[in-house]
XYZ file of C-alpha atoms in Angstrom:
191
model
C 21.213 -110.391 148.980
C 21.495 -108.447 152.436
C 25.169 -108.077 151.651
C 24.589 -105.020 149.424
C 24.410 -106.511 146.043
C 21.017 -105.358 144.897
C 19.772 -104.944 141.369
C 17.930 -101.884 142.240
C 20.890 -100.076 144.287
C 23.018 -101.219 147.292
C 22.345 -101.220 151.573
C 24.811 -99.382 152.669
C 25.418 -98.641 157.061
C 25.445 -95.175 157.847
C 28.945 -94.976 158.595
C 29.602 -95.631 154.847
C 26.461 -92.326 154.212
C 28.240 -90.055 155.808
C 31.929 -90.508 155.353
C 33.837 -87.796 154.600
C 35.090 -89.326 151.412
C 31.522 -89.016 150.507
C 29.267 -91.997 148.734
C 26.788 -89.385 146.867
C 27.975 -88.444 142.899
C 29.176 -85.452 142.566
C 26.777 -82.183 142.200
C 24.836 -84.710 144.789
C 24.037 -85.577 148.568
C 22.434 -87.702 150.798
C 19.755 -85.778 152.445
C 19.314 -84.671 156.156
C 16.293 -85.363 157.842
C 15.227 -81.714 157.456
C 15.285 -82.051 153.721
C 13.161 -85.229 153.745
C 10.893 -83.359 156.239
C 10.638 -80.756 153.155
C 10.091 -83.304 150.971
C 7.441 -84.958 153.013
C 5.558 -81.629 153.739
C 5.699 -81.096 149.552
C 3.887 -84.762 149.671
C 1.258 -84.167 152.686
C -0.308 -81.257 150.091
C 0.220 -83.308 146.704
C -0.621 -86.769 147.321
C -2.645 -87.096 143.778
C -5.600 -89.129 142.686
C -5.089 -91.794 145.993
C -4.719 -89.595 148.732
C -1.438 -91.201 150.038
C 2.008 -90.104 150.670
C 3.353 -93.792 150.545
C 1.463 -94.190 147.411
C 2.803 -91.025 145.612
C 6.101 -91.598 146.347
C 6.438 -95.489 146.011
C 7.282 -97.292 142.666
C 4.634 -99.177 140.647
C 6.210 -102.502 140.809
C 7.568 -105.048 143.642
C 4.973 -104.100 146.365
C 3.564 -107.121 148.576
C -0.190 -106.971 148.396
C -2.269 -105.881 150.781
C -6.061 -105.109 151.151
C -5.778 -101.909 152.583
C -6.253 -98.996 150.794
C -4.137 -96.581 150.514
C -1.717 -98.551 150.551
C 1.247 -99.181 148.568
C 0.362 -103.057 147.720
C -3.313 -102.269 147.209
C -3.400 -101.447 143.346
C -0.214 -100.507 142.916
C -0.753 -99.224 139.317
C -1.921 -96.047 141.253
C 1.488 -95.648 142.400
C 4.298 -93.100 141.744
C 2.283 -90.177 141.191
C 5.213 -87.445 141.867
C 7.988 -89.955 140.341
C 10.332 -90.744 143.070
C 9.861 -94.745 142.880
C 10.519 -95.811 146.176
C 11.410 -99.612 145.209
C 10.164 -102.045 147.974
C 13.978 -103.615 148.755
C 13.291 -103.937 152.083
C 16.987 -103.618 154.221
C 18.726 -104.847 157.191
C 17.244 -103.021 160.919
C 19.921 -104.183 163.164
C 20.220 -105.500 165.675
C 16.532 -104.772 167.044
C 14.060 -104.911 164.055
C 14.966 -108.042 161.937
C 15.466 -107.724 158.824
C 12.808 -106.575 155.691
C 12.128 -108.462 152.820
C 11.979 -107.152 149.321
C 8.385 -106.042 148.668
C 7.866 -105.441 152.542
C 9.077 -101.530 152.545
C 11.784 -99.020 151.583
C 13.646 -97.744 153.790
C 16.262 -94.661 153.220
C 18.644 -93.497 155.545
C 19.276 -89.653 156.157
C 22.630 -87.601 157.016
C 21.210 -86.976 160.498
C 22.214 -88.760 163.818
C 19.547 -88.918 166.523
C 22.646 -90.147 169.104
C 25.764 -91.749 169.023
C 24.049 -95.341 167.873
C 21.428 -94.774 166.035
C 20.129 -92.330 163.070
C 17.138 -91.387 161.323
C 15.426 -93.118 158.693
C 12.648 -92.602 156.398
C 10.212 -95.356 154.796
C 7.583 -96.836 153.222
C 5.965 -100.407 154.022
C 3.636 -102.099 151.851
C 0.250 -102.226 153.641
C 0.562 -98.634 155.165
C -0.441 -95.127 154.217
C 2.457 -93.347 155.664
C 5.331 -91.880 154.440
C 6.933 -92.562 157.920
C 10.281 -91.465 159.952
C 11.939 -93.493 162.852
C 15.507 -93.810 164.081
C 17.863 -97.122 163.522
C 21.126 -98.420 164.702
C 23.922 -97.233 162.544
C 24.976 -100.712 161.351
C 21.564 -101.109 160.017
C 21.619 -101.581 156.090
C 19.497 -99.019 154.224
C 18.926 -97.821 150.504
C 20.303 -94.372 149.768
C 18.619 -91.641 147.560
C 20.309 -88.482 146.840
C 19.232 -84.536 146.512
C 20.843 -81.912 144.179
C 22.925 -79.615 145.613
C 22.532 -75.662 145.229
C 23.912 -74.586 142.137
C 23.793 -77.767 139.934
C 21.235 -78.093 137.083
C 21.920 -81.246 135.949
C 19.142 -83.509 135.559
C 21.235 -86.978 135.987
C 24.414 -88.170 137.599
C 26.727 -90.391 137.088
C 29.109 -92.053 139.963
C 32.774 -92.992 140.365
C 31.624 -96.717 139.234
C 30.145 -95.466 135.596
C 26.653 -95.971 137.377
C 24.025 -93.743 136.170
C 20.746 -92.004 137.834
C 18.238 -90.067 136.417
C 16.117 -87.151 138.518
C 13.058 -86.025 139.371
C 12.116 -82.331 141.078
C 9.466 -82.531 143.659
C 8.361 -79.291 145.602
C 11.901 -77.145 145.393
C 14.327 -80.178 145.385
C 15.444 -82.202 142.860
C 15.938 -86.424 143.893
C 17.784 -88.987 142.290
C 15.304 -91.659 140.700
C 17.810 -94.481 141.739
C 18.757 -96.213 145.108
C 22.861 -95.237 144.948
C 24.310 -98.694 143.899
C 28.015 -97.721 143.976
C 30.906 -99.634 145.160
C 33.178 -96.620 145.358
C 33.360 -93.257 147.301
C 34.196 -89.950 144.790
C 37.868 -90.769 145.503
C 38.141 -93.946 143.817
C 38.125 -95.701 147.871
C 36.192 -99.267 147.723
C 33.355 -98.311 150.025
């Protein structure tokens, strides 16, 4: 459903990422693109037993297949080896991509602006190697993943709508496991 209501977490626009009233739980935020360029430099030096970022960062299930290897749909029970289970959801690239379907990629949005229509992205698709980073008009529909902020030690999080996400530490930062799949900013504001 490319309305938002996804099993595995929620699109959201990037309008809705990076309002003040803030969709991220709390002790949590939605990265910049210079924190998913630190966690991509973490994953260029420990891509584990396949040699691939998009394989060591994408989840084990849900994957189209593909022949190449490397790849995320080419034996996918190689997958995941730093545990941040990228889920292949696909999303909504508007108005000049099309849209994704689930098992085609992941794709994340960041914090960051690149200009006053479009932002910067991060993602995955299933018959490529790379971990890769591209800009997308800000009503574009994305998945969101969150880092820990400095001076929280918690392990998990819970948002405003009882949801709850466990974490992983990668490198120096610590990532929700989840896709955010809340319906709520902190405040209690429908999102």
């Amino acid at each position: 459903n490319y309305n938002g209501m996804l099993q595995n977490g929620k699109f959201y626009t990037w309008a809705q990422v990076t309002d003040s009233r803030n969709i991220a739980p709390v002790g949590w935020h939605v990265p910049s693109d210079s924190e998913w360029r630190t966690l991509t430099d973490y994953v260029d030096q420990n891509r584990g037993p396949s040699d691939s970022k998009a394989k060591a960062l994408a989840s084990k299930n849900g994957w189209n297949s593909s022949p190449n290897i490397g790849s995320p749909g080419n034996l996918p029970e190689l997958n995941n080896y730093l545990g941040f289970s990228a889920i292949p959801l696909g999303g909504v690239s508007s108005p000049y991509y099309g849209n994704d379907t689930p098992g085609s990629s992941a794709r994340f949005f960041t914090s960051t602006a690149n200009n006053s229509t479009t932002a910067w992205a991060w993602g995955i698709e299933y018959q490529y190697q790379a971990f890769f980073r591209t800009v997308y008009n800000k009503t574009s529909q994305f998945s969101v993943r969150c880092v820990r902020d400095s001076g929280n030690s918690n392990m998990y999080a819970y948002d405003y709508d009882g949801n709850f996400y466990t974490a992983v530490t990668i490198g120096t930062q610590t990532w929700l496991v989840q896709n955010l799949g809340c319906n709520h900013y902190r405040n209690g504001d429908l999102i």
